[in-house]
């Protein structure tokens, strides 16, 4: 008969006590595993969010964390904007020329490469314009490139896929400039379907509504990234919404002379002042600031068309009714950059950060900082508490086995009389403790993972991280050795007592 | 006749709680031959159990020699004695001392667990069948009568194929009716398995049925061990 079998028999003999001890340990282990899983889910959610296929976010100077929260997570207070020309600095001459001719702006812009274009070559620069809301979700003005270039998934190699529909287009015959794609969670929570129109609200989730609606042409599959929580609209349509054009003063053309940093700084000030003035301005009273409203809002020529006429208009004609904003009127909140060659990233980041207007931030670094600063310590504290719970459970093992030692001295003496060594009877005690540890750990693991599976739907909804019964975090591997070590410590005292048991006096007792 | 057990000039005393030593045993000479069956009688407190513990290597003498099958066990380390005991000595207790957590069969198998000898798995069941408990293999000690418990204990003591069976008042806790059959079983089985037997008892009637009957008073020079503190 093996010693483990002997230990098991002893375990079964005191079934109730063994069960209670094991169960209290299982609860402790379950808590630890649960915390570790939550930790795993959170850190995976964070890294997933950080691995979106771009390596830098460029935005206005300010808090790098806030820029990241805005651009990567679509969270936090809205930030300042950058002039469109800052975005154009990442583009090659040919693209800049197209923009100048399409939107209108300083012809000088068309004549050269963007300052950072060589660094980006082979990668991409995708503009984001934030500020509006669809329900509680951020509206993200961007270009079709967003869905073409950005990847996600653990290896950052998965394209965006659509549960239904397609990516938004710059211009389509059926919807003009007003196409939208919504993330999986937005679609679910706002209960919208393909073809529906939604009307972004301005400034904050409770802000007043814009008059222009965007037609939903695509609903994304869940990605486990903040993109699930965003409503994407075509940047051109976004600009056409009331209040989204930057007021342009006659001398604001100096904006294009981006070499002049002092002017840039002043422009930024003015731009933000004007923006604030616009935001404070109620929709119903568009004439307070005549200068702003002259260039402001939707260029929908509707005064002399009846609804019937509007319905009869052809798509092309409809598009003619809008004048796309000129370059000086345009702003972006941030630009997502992937350098064609990652080795150019640090140099470009430095160059941008040395400037006065923009900053370039590596989102992974910011996310890790956030993780290490806030989430990490919180979870560590939680983990410490649960480990203490386990230690308490281990004390339970100690008490349970030690209490049984009085009844067992005779058993030990008998085994010694049958030829068992001191070390053998000691080992049996340790095995018993290990047994409790092993069963408790397995039971606790099962309990925790069953709980996780029960909530896996919510977890995926909230974080996009898929968890199954056998999804384990790396740290969980450490639980068993840890508990076994605790069990060994708990067994020391009773084991020592077993080791010292006197045979003669206990045999006749 | 070759001697299995040879004791020479054995002294054993215990430290007393109040201080001083209590001499319990002083045995100049005592032997048991191979296959021999010996009954040892003596008063309570005379040192019979102490002698059995010494022979089993559970206690060590103050001085003196204990040879079993040519092995001087007083020179063995504690581990050596444990191993020697596991392989050479069978022990039957007055209070049976079956482990309550184990079935009858498992209790018997415990008797062959701690030695290094390889014993066939079936031996335990065979032994239980031999002591008349073929249909009680998976009973717990609590579910057995005292007589049955002592039979299990006998099977356990013989499971490891010992050379010497030590029985410490094996019938004292058994009802008088089963006492005789328990003793017959011990003696018969020892004969079949060619095991020497040393039975301690204070029951004259039982002792008188043995070929060889020894009185502790005669082999032990410490007299009135209870009274004389030295
Ligand atoms: N471990 C011990 N410590 C002190 N005295 C002991 C110890 N074991 C036995 N004795 C004493 O030795 C004497 C003999 O005991 P024991 O061998 O049990 O006698 P018996 O078995 O003949 O009744 C008794 O007086 C007992 O008190
Ligand atoms: Mg006795």
XYZ file of C-alpha atoms and ligand atoms in Angstrom:
767
model
C 0.000 0.000 0.000
C 1.454 3.349 -0.984
C 1.929 6.180 1.459
C -0.370 8.345 -0.655
C -3.050 5.697 -0.317
C -2.522 5.707 3.442
C -2.743 9.494 3.522
C -5.906 9.352 1.421
C -7.499 6.878 3.820
C -6.742 9.188 6.725
C -8.219 12.074 4.737
C -11.410 10.107 4.099
C -11.621 8.860 7.648
C -12.141 12.378 8.942
C -14.396 13.222 6.039
C -16.253 16.228 7.425
C -13.194 17.909 8.869
C -11.205 17.150 5.714
C -13.966 18.457 3.506
C -14.349 21.697 5.440
C -10.612 22.281 5.467
C -10.366 21.548 1.765
C -13.357 23.687 0.964
C -12.054 26.710 2.850
C -8.796 26.314 0.973
C -10.726 25.975 -2.284
C -12.488 29.257 -1.603
C -9.158 30.933 -0.952
C -7.609 29.481 -4.088
C -10.738 30.326 -6.051
C -10.388 33.950 -5.023
C -6.737 34.011 -6.006
C -7.454 32.421 -9.371
C -10.331 34.810 -9.911
C -8.148 37.814 -9.188
C -5.412 36.414 -11.423
C -7.910 35.853 -14.209
C -9.255 39.350 -13.835
C -5.674 40.532 -13.884
C -5.073 38.484 -17.010
C -8.211 39.778 -18.683
C -7.400 43.365 -17.823
C -3.813 43.209 -18.949
C -4.817 41.399 -22.103
C -7.470 43.994 -22.724
C -4.847 46.678 -22.227
C -2.289 45.133 -24.509
C -4.915 44.319 -27.094
C -5.969 47.914 -27.008
C -2.393 48.994 -27.387
C -1.723 46.694 -30.301
C -3.859 48.351 -32.888
C -1.332 48.448 -35.623
C 0.063 51.935 -35.166
C 3.087 52.902 -33.175
C 2.611 56.597 -32.565
C -0.229 58.948 -31.884
C 0.311 62.581 -32.797
C -1.845 65.211 -31.199
C -1.688 68.655 -29.687
C 0.785 69.286 -26.894
C -0.534 68.414 -23.474
C -0.887 65.307 -21.411
C 0.393 62.268 -23.315
C -1.943 60.081 -21.279
C -4.942 62.139 -22.209
C -3.984 62.025 -25.860
C -3.737 58.246 -25.586
C -6.992 57.944 -23.687
C -8.709 60.030 -26.352
C -7.176 58.526 -29.450
C -6.763 54.899 -28.410
C -9.510 54.394 -25.886
C -11.928 57.135 -26.969
C -12.136 58.076 -23.311
C -11.465 61.076 -21.089
C -12.190 64.736 -21.720
C -11.883 65.897 -25.334
C -8.602 67.570 -26.135
C -7.513 70.433 -28.362
C -7.228 70.001 -32.087
C -4.408 70.330 -34.581
C -4.598 72.218 -37.858
C -5.082 69.952 -40.848
C -1.710 71.078 -42.128
C -0.079 69.233 -39.228
C -1.665 66.071 -40.529
C -0.514 66.937 -44.029
C 3.073 67.037 -42.779
C 2.964 63.258 -42.754
C 1.886 63.001 -46.372
C 3.970 63.021 -49.547
C 3.774 65.834 -52.040
C 1.421 64.052 -54.426
C -1.242 63.484 -51.800
C -0.883 67.023 -50.500
C -1.365 68.356 -54.007
C -4.559 66.350 -54.413
C -5.857 67.768 -51.150
C -5.068 71.323 -52.094
C -6.847 70.984 -55.385
C -9.810 69.124 -53.895
C -10.400 71.184 -50.772
C -8.726 74.449 -51.575
C -5.884 76.019 -49.640
C -2.473 77.551 -49.904
C -0.908 76.375 -53.222
C 2.462 76.361 -51.485
C 1.320 73.277 -49.564
C 1.118 71.306 -52.785
C 4.692 71.978 -53.746
C 6.589 69.946 -51.189
C 6.589 66.690 -49.246
C 5.298 66.803 -45.701
C 8.067 67.327 -43.229
C 7.614 63.844 -41.730
C 6.530 62.098 -44.911
C 9.897 60.350 -45.408
C 9.659 58.856 -41.917
C 6.185 57.520 -42.575
C 6.851 56.232 -46.102
C 5.617 52.668 -46.373
C 3.425 53.097 -43.302
C 0.383 55.256 -42.830
C -1.011 58.359 -41.188
C -4.692 58.236 -40.343
C -6.472 61.345 -39.070
C -9.005 61.234 -36.250
C -11.504 63.951 -35.408
C -13.243 63.575 -32.072
C -15.739 65.591 -30.146
C -19.208 64.263 -30.896
C -21.191 61.521 -29.300
C -23.655 58.886 -30.353
C -25.432 58.086 -27.107
C -22.624 57.508 -24.678
C -20.230 56.471 -27.430
C -17.617 58.624 -29.066
C -18.079 59.564 -32.698
C -14.778 59.218 -34.517
C -14.352 61.086 -37.756
C -11.808 59.281 -39.880
C -10.972 58.136 -43.394
C -11.623 54.758 -45.048
C -7.911 54.044 -44.512
C -8.740 53.392 -40.869
C -10.433 50.109 -41.772
C -7.971 49.244 -44.489
C -4.735 49.832 -42.599
C -5.389 49.135 -38.933
C -5.119 45.636 -37.583
C -5.935 44.118 -34.246
C -5.855 40.763 -32.461
C -3.132 39.169 -30.365
C -0.631 39.275 -33.204
C -1.942 42.505 -34.666
C -2.570 40.772 -37.960
C -6.352 40.616 -38.049
C -8.184 42.967 -40.364
C -11.373 44.619 -39.303
C -14.224 42.385 -40.327
C -17.835 43.334 -40.593
C -20.683 41.496 -38.994
C -22.727 43.151 -41.653
C -22.140 45.775 -44.284
C -18.840 47.285 -45.304
C -16.350 50.004 -44.492
C -17.402 53.605 -44.892
C -16.465 55.385 -48.086
C -15.179 58.854 -48.700
C -18.102 59.432 -50.968
C -20.834 57.133 -52.132
C -23.648 57.743 -54.541
C -26.282 56.607 -52.078
C -25.086 58.338 -48.891
C -22.799 61.071 -50.117
C -20.250 62.038 -47.485
C -22.395 60.696 -44.683
C -21.489 57.102 -44.095
C -20.842 55.548 -40.724
C -19.531 52.289 -39.308
C -20.356 51.337 -35.743
C -18.481 49.084 -33.360
C -20.052 45.856 -32.146
C -20.951 47.198 -28.761
C -22.393 50.394 -30.126
C -24.637 48.427 -32.444
C -25.803 46.230 -29.605
C -26.333 48.916 -27.015
C -27.829 51.556 -29.292
C -29.819 48.859 -31.058
C -29.075 50.080 -34.550
C -29.034 48.187 -37.816
C -27.611 48.669 -41.270
C -29.137 51.520 -43.221
C -30.255 53.374 -40.126
C -29.290 56.993 -39.705
C -27.935 58.456 -36.522
C -27.453 62.032 -35.470
C -24.303 62.782 -33.483
C -24.681 65.096 -30.527
C -22.135 67.807 -29.970
C -19.598 68.224 -27.208
C -20.721 65.676 -24.680
C -23.192 62.790 -24.533
C -26.012 65.103 -23.483
C -25.127 67.861 -25.916
C -27.473 69.191 -28.548
C -27.940 67.232 -31.724
C -26.495 67.894 -35.135
C -28.940 68.102 -37.947
C -27.011 65.852 -40.267
C -27.460 62.148 -39.993
C -24.959 59.489 -40.899
C -26.145 56.293 -42.513
C -24.746 53.147 -40.962
C -23.189 51.123 -43.751
C -21.235 48.684 -41.616
C -21.290 47.011 -38.218
C -17.931 45.703 -37.040
C -17.323 42.287 -35.560
C -16.189 42.480 -31.948
C -12.459 43.147 -31.812
C -11.821 43.366 -28.113
C -10.522 46.869 -28.653
C -12.025 50.257 -27.854
C -13.134 50.331 -31.488
C -16.079 48.229 -30.330
C -17.206 51.303 -28.450
C -16.862 53.816 -31.252
C -19.108 55.124 -34.007
C -16.959 55.940 -37.010
C -18.068 58.543 -39.474
C -16.505 59.755 -42.649
C -14.187 62.634 -41.863
C -15.556 64.704 -44.746
C -19.081 64.336 -43.431
C -17.849 65.096 -39.934
C -16.424 68.403 -41.192
C -19.687 69.284 -42.819
C -21.534 69.086 -39.539
C -22.603 72.318 -37.975
C -19.859 73.803 -35.815
C -17.026 71.615 -37.030
C -15.304 74.089 -39.270
C -12.531 76.154 -37.832
C -13.249 79.863 -38.211
C -10.757 81.298 -40.619
C -9.612 84.900 -40.416
C -8.242 86.604 -43.451
C -4.682 86.603 -42.202
C -4.909 83.028 -41.046
C -3.151 81.901 -44.191
C 0.055 82.306 -42.209
C -1.090 79.015 -40.776
C 0.438 77.357 -43.771
C 3.846 78.724 -43.044
C 4.466 75.989 -40.592
C 8.151 76.804 -40.346
C 7.280 79.787 -38.232
C 6.816 78.260 -34.813
C 5.794 81.463 -33.083
C 2.942 81.948 -35.499
C 1.978 78.372 -35.029
C 1.724 78.834 -31.303
C -0.430 81.895 -31.725
C -2.607 80.123 -34.248
C -3.106 77.267 -31.847
C -4.227 79.689 -29.182
C -6.617 81.400 -31.490
C -7.931 78.177 -32.832
C -8.698 76.839 -29.427
C -10.276 80.113 -28.322
C -12.502 80.082 -31.335
C -13.393 76.469 -30.722
C -14.354 77.239 -27.172
C -16.434 80.150 -28.290
C -18.181 77.874 -30.746
C -18.833 75.246 -28.186
C -20.401 77.672 -25.793
C -22.719 78.821 -28.499
C -26.185 77.332 -28.615
C -27.316 75.836 -31.887
C -30.521 77.833 -31.956
C -28.617 81.089 -32.098
C -26.125 80.770 -34.922
C -25.795 84.480 -35.594
C -24.080 85.613 -32.399
C -20.665 85.349 -33.923
C -21.141 86.396 -37.468
C -17.574 85.877 -38.447
C -17.625 82.315 -37.261
C -21.009 81.458 -38.702
C -19.981 82.764 -42.082
C -17.740 79.770 -42.474
C -19.595 77.583 -40.140
C -21.796 74.561 -40.318
C -23.466 72.752 -43.106
C -23.450 74.084 -46.554
C -26.791 72.634 -47.364
C -28.626 74.772 -49.840
C -32.074 74.031 -48.698
C -33.835 77.363 -48.398
C -35.559 77.145 -51.736
C -36.160 73.418 -52.196
C -39.290 71.701 -51.019
C -39.012 68.203 -49.471
C -40.495 66.714 -52.655
C -37.849 68.358 -54.732
C -35.176 67.155 -52.333
C -36.324 63.600 -52.775
C -36.113 63.896 -56.523
C -32.574 65.168 -56.516
C -29.991 62.863 -58.013
C -27.126 61.697 -55.865
C -24.589 63.677 -57.786
C -26.632 66.770 -57.424
C -26.968 66.120 -53.718
C -23.222 66.012 -53.378
C -22.964 69.282 -55.189
C -24.937 70.869 -52.457
C -22.014 70.532 -50.098
C -18.794 72.427 -50.316
C -16.034 70.456 -48.675
C -14.149 72.474 -46.075
C -11.005 74.167 -47.224
C -7.734 73.165 -45.636
C -7.552 76.163 -43.259
C -11.019 75.302 -41.979
C -10.054 71.760 -41.176
C -8.805 70.377 -37.887
C -7.876 66.941 -36.653
C -7.746 65.752 -33.059
C -4.935 63.337 -33.610
C -3.113 61.346 -36.243
C -2.383 57.643 -35.932
C 1.025 56.891 -37.387
C 2.764 53.779 -38.394
C 6.253 54.329 -39.581
C 7.113 52.325 -42.665
C 10.356 51.515 -40.977
C 9.997 51.350 -37.214
C 13.584 52.568 -36.851
C 12.455 56.001 -37.963
C 9.934 56.232 -35.137
C 12.179 57.574 -32.352
C 13.720 60.213 -34.599
C 10.370 61.383 -35.837
C 8.935 61.348 -32.339
C 11.776 63.571 -31.138
C 11.405 65.959 -34.043
C 7.678 66.328 -33.393
C 8.097 66.747 -29.665
C 10.701 69.440 -30.148
C 8.133 71.465 -32.059
C 5.793 73.729 -30.214
C 2.416 72.571 -31.416
C 2.330 68.786 -31.551
C 3.394 65.847 -29.502
C 3.977 62.272 -30.579
C 3.214 59.567 -28.071
C 3.826 55.834 -28.178
C 0.502 54.489 -26.947
C 1.967 51.211 -25.703
C 4.239 53.113 -23.352
C 1.367 55.222 -22.046
C -0.844 52.198 -21.601
C 1.861 50.347 -19.739
C 2.395 53.401 -17.560
C -1.299 53.520 -16.812
C -1.288 49.812 -16.097
C 1.728 50.058 -13.824
C 0.558 53.187 -12.114
C -3.037 52.442 -11.332
C -4.302 49.058 -12.361
C -1.202 47.113 -11.342
C -0.994 48.258 -7.713
C -4.722 47.862 -7.301
C -4.641 44.295 -8.496
C -1.517 43.603 -6.492
C -3.275 44.767 -3.368
C -6.243 42.594 -4.236
C -3.920 39.687 -4.885
C -2.161 40.217 -1.562
C -5.499 40.057 0.212
C -6.439 36.839 -1.515
C -3.040 35.310 -0.823
C -3.610 36.125 2.828
C -6.935 34.345 2.499
C -5.007 31.341 1.290
C -2.609 31.616 4.188
C -5.586 31.627 6.540
C -6.857 28.519 4.803
C -3.418 26.971 5.253
C -3.655 27.696 8.964
C -6.945 25.819 8.723
C -5.039 22.818 7.373
C -2.606 23.103 10.232
C -5.346 23.259 12.849
C -7.267 20.402 11.295
C -4.297 18.054 11.045
C -2.823 19.109 14.338
C -6.128 18.530 16.119
C -6.270 15.054 14.667
C -2.784 14.245 15.908
C -4.019 13.306 19.374
C -6.250 10.607 17.903
C -3.498 9.494 15.623
C -0.564 9.025 17.917
C -1.632 5.436 18.406
C -1.982 4.865 14.648
C 1.478 6.267 14.184
C 2.885 4.064 16.934
C 1.220 1.021 15.349
C 2.707 1.812 11.967
C 6.085 2.219 13.608
C 5.619 -1.190 15.257
C 4.844 -2.579 11.804
C 8.211 -1.287 10.647
C 7.448 2.228 9.447
C 10.274 4.697 9.953
C 9.926 8.052 11.610
C 10.407 9.669 8.228
C 7.689 7.467 6.751
C 5.012 8.478 9.245
C 6.167 12.082 8.860
C 5.816 11.835 5.103
C 2.284 10.511 5.473
C 1.314 13.655 7.401
C 2.901 15.865 4.750
C 1.111 13.933 2.004
C -2.145 14.485 3.805
C -1.529 18.190 3.838
C -0.570 18.092 0.156
C -3.731 16.188 -0.562
C -5.832 18.936 0.970
C -3.762 21.467 -0.959
C -4.099 19.647 -4.263
C -7.810 18.954 -3.993
C -8.446 22.441 -2.630
C -6.492 24.004 -5.460
C -8.246 21.985 -8.158
C -11.633 22.634 -6.593
C -10.843 26.327 -6.217
C -9.612 26.520 -9.794
C -12.784 24.869 -11.035
C -14.965 27.177 -8.936
C -13.156 30.268 -10.182
C -13.218 29.221 -13.806
C -16.845 28.190 -13.596
C -17.573 31.677 -12.283
C -15.537 33.185 -15.111
C -17.392 31.129 -17.695
C -20.677 32.244 -16.172
C -19.657 35.839 -16.718
C -17.696 35.305 -19.927
C -20.437 36.988 -21.945
C -20.262 40.152 -19.907
C -16.474 40.058 -19.855
C -16.345 39.854 -23.631
C -18.887 42.631 -23.948
C -16.964 44.897 -21.623
C -13.395 44.127 -22.615
C -13.575 42.158 -25.842
C -11.441 39.492 -24.221
C -12.780 36.024 -24.785
C -12.497 33.717 -21.802
C -13.308 30.041 -21.764
C -13.169 27.487 -18.973
C -9.585 26.611 -19.777
C -8.355 30.134 -20.344
C -5.597 30.490 -17.807
C -3.371 33.398 -17.036
C 0.341 32.751 -16.781
C 0.360 33.418 -13.075
C -2.150 30.663 -12.353
C 0.615 28.124 -12.881
C 2.202 29.551 -9.752
C -0.858 28.942 -7.594
C -0.325 25.227 -7.111
C 3.333 25.465 -6.055
C 2.410 28.344 -3.782
C -0.406 26.411 -2.131
C 1.774 23.308 -1.866
C 4.437 25.406 -0.177
C 1.824 26.762 2.226
C 0.611 23.216 2.836
C 4.162 22.111 3.558
C 4.557 24.910 6.083
C 1.195 24.027 7.600
C 2.280 20.391 7.843
C 5.535 21.162 9.625
C 4.143 21.247 13.135
C 1.982 18.108 12.929
C 4.704 16.358 10.946
C 7.190 17.168 13.664
C 4.728 15.849 16.210
C 4.391 12.644 14.168
C 8.155 12.359 13.892
C 8.556 12.542 17.634
C 5.717 10.200 18.531
C 6.947 7.722 21.098
C 6.072 4.196 20.085
C 6.172 2.362 23.388
C 3.971 4.652 25.421
C 1.412 5.055 22.632
C 1.062 1.369 21.805
C -0.321 0.354 25.133
C -2.445 3.453 25.560
C 18.482 -26.665 17.276
C 19.551 -23.241 15.996
C 18.600 -20.336 18.156
C 16.564 -17.610 16.536
C 16.659 -15.253 19.490
C 19.537 -14.937 21.908
C 19.511 -12.438 24.743
C 22.576 -11.989 26.932
C 23.203 -9.816 29.970
C 20.362 -7.490 29.139
C 19.726 -4.509 31.375
C 16.823 -2.082 30.964
C 15.807 0.689 33.294
C 13.570 3.692 32.941
C 14.138 7.202 34.155
C 11.422 7.915 36.668
C 9.311 11.027 36.700
C 10.419 11.810 40.250
C 14.076 11.355 39.376
C 16.281 8.292 39.649
C 16.185 5.132 37.580
C 13.807 2.209 37.800
C 15.471 -1.036 36.848
C 12.895 -3.148 35.044
C 14.818 -5.942 33.378
C 18.073 -7.737 34.160
C 18.186 -10.866 32.020
C 21.479 -12.813 31.982
C 20.299 -15.199 29.320
C 17.202 -16.042 27.263
C 16.807 -17.903 23.960
C 14.138 -18.993 21.564
C 14.897 -21.631 18.958
C 13.697 -21.490 15.387
C 10.097 -22.616 15.133
C 9.764 -22.736 18.895
C 6.646 -21.513 20.675
C 7.205 -19.952 24.080
C 4.714 -18.651 26.637
C 5.999 -16.045 29.058
C 4.018 -15.320 32.168
C 4.509 -12.713 34.829
C 2.714 -10.213 36.964
C 1.406 -7.006 35.648
C 4.097 -4.382 35.686
C 6.811 -6.991 35.671
C 8.331 -5.853 32.419
C 6.859 -8.283 29.856
C 5.835 -5.616 27.409
C 9.157 -3.902 27.895
C 10.930 -7.125 26.951
C 8.846 -7.497 23.786
C 9.582 -3.874 22.825
C 13.282 -4.532 23.288
C 13.139 -7.652 21.112
C 11.168 -5.737 18.469
C 13.777 -2.999 18.508
C 11.237 -0.412 19.614
C 13.342 0.153 22.708
C 17.066 -0.148 23.188
C 18.582 -1.797 26.286
C 20.927 0.041 28.630
C 23.464 -2.683 28.000
C 23.397 -6.243 26.730
C 22.990 -8.162 23.543
C 19.933 -9.100 21.533
C 20.603 -11.309 18.503
C 17.860 -12.290 16.149
C 18.724 -14.632 13.304
C 22.364 -13.706 13.824
C 21.782 -9.969 13.690
C 22.839 -7.991 16.715
C 19.967 -5.525 16.715
C 21.345 -3.369 19.522
C 24.035 -2.252 17.092
C 21.576 -1.211 14.405
C 20.614 2.369 13.880
C 17.027 3.336 14.511
C 16.304 3.113 10.778
C 18.049 -0.229 10.672
C 15.868 -1.491 13.502
C 12.743 -0.170 11.779
C 13.651 -2.074 8.676
C 14.644 -5.156 10.583
C 11.338 -5.036 12.436
C 9.390 -4.622 9.225
C 10.972 -7.726 7.781
C 11.602 -10.002 10.721
C 9.153 -9.289 13.522
C 5.391 -9.688 13.704
C 3.586 -8.018 16.548
C 0.156 -8.756 17.985
C -1.119 -6.335 20.595
C -3.384 -6.772 23.550
C -5.684 -4.057 22.180
C -5.420 -5.228 18.523
C -4.499 -1.733 17.386
C -6.156 -1.952 14.011
C -6.158 1.367 12.195
C -9.772 2.571 12.166
C -9.460 4.366 8.820
C -8.582 1.184 6.958
C -10.536 -1.907 5.990
C -9.603 -5.331 7.297
C -7.787 -6.059 4.040
C -5.915 -2.755 4.117
C -4.935 -3.311 7.733
C -3.394 -6.626 6.742
C -1.652 -5.024 3.794
C -0.196 -2.419 6.128
C 1.695 -5.327 7.661
C 3.652 -5.761 4.435
C 3.911 -2.114 3.431
C 6.965 -0.950 5.309
C 9.422 -3.718 4.576
C 11.447 -3.994 1.418
C 10.297 -7.560 0.747
C 8.004 -8.085 -2.210
C 4.825 -9.806 -1.187
C 2.126 -10.952 -3.463
C -0.884 -8.741 -3.375
C -3.164 -11.716 -2.793
C -1.357 -12.713 0.373
C -3.410 -10.311 2.455
C -6.697 -11.763 1.278
C -5.357 -15.303 1.630
C -4.326 -14.630 5.227
C -7.715 -13.150 6.034
C -9.356 -16.191 4.520
C -7.065 -18.317 6.642
C -8.181 -16.601 9.846
C -11.800 -17.097 8.782
C -12.607 -13.616 7.556
C -12.908 -14.287 3.840
C -16.194 -12.389 3.682
C -15.101 -9.477 5.873
C -12.303 -8.128 3.688
C -13.743 -4.667 3.278
C -15.147 -4.259 6.779
C -13.842 -1.519 8.981
C -12.494 -2.498 12.420
C -15.546 -0.890 14.001
C -17.785 -3.293 12.070
C -15.974 -6.348 13.439
C -16.307 -8.128 16.770
C -13.311 -8.041 19.109
C -12.488 -11.643 18.241
C -12.592 -10.829 14.542
C -10.460 -7.737 15.117
C -7.782 -9.811 16.806
C -7.875 -12.236 13.862
C -7.240 -9.368 11.517
C -4.375 -8.275 13.758
C -2.900 -11.775 13.602
C -3.127 -11.807 9.825
C -1.477 -8.380 9.763
C 1.361 -9.515 12.036
C 2.122 -12.420 9.733
C 1.650 -10.574 6.441
C 5.300 -9.510 6.134
C 6.523 -13.132 6.631
C 8.290 -12.484 9.934
C 10.628 -14.974 11.562
C 9.418 -14.155 15.046
C 5.902 -13.334 16.183
C 5.585 -11.377 19.406
C 2.127 -11.532 20.975
C 1.482 -9.283 23.950
C -1.453 -10.749 25.900
C -3.333 -11.424 22.671
C -6.372 -12.880 24.415
C -6.691 -10.492 27.328
C -9.280 -8.328 25.578
C -11.060 -11.150 23.813
C -14.080 -12.843 25.337
C -13.198 -16.194 26.997
C -15.004 -18.221 24.322
C -12.941 -16.807 21.449
C -9.738 -16.628 23.501
C -8.935 -20.268 22.918
C -9.650 -20.165 19.205
C -7.592 -16.964 18.797
C -4.660 -18.615 20.511
C -5.100 -21.804 18.495
C -5.082 -19.684 15.383
C -1.857 -17.935 16.359
C -0.127 -21.177 17.210
C -1.406 -23.051 14.204
C -0.512 -20.317 11.760
C 2.936 -19.866 13.252
C 3.529 -23.573 12.860
C 2.422 -23.511 9.225
C 4.436 -20.434 8.381
C 7.422 -21.709 10.387
C 7.414 -18.638 12.585
C 8.784 -18.683 16.106
C 6.342 -17.443 18.706
C 6.769 -15.572 21.972
C 3.420 -15.075 23.694
C 3.155 -12.985 26.810
C 0.219 -13.740 29.065
C -0.808 -13.763 32.653
C -3.358 -16.466 31.982
C -1.915 -19.708 33.419
C -4.454 -21.844 31.642
C -3.416 -20.553 28.255
C 0.252 -20.648 29.088
C 0.136 -24.229 30.242
C -0.847 -25.446 26.796
C 2.568 -24.385 25.390
C 5.475 -26.792 25.060
C 7.708 -24.269 26.758
C 6.561 -22.057 29.580
C 8.783 -19.394 31.103
C 8.167 -17.180 34.085
C 9.611 -13.695 33.888
C 10.525 -13.893 37.556
C 12.846 -16.754 36.753
C 14.698 -15.186 33.853
C 14.629 -11.655 35.235
C 16.903 -10.899 38.151
C 15.112 -7.677 38.982
C 12.525 -8.783 41.487
C 9.564 -6.768 42.626
C 10.248 -4.267 39.915
C 7.195 -2.365 41.021
C 8.372 -1.897 44.545
C 12.108 -1.571 44.367
C 13.327 1.704 43.096
C 17.079 1.781 42.956
N 8.456 4.460 29.040
C 8.494 4.154 30.340
N 8.974 5.054 31.229
C 9.039 4.773 32.537
N 8.662 3.622 33.037
C 8.166 2.656 32.225
C 8.057 2.891 30.826
N 7.548 1.781 30.229
C 7.348 0.894 31.245
N 7.720 1.420 32.420
C 7.669 0.768 33.682
O 8.275 -0.507 33.557
C 7.592 -1.442 34.287
C 7.229 -2.605 33.385
O 6.199 -2.248 32.544
P 5.610 -3.238 31.417
O 6.746 -3.776 30.650
O 4.566 -2.576 30.702
O 5.014 -4.394 32.368
P 4.017 -5.561 31.918
O 3.890 -5.576 30.485
O 4.690 -6.781 32.451
O 2.765 -5.286 32.628
C 6.395 -0.776 34.913
O 6.697 -0.474 36.280
C 6.250 0.482 34.126
O 5.786 1.499 34.974
Mg 2.204 -5.380 29.396
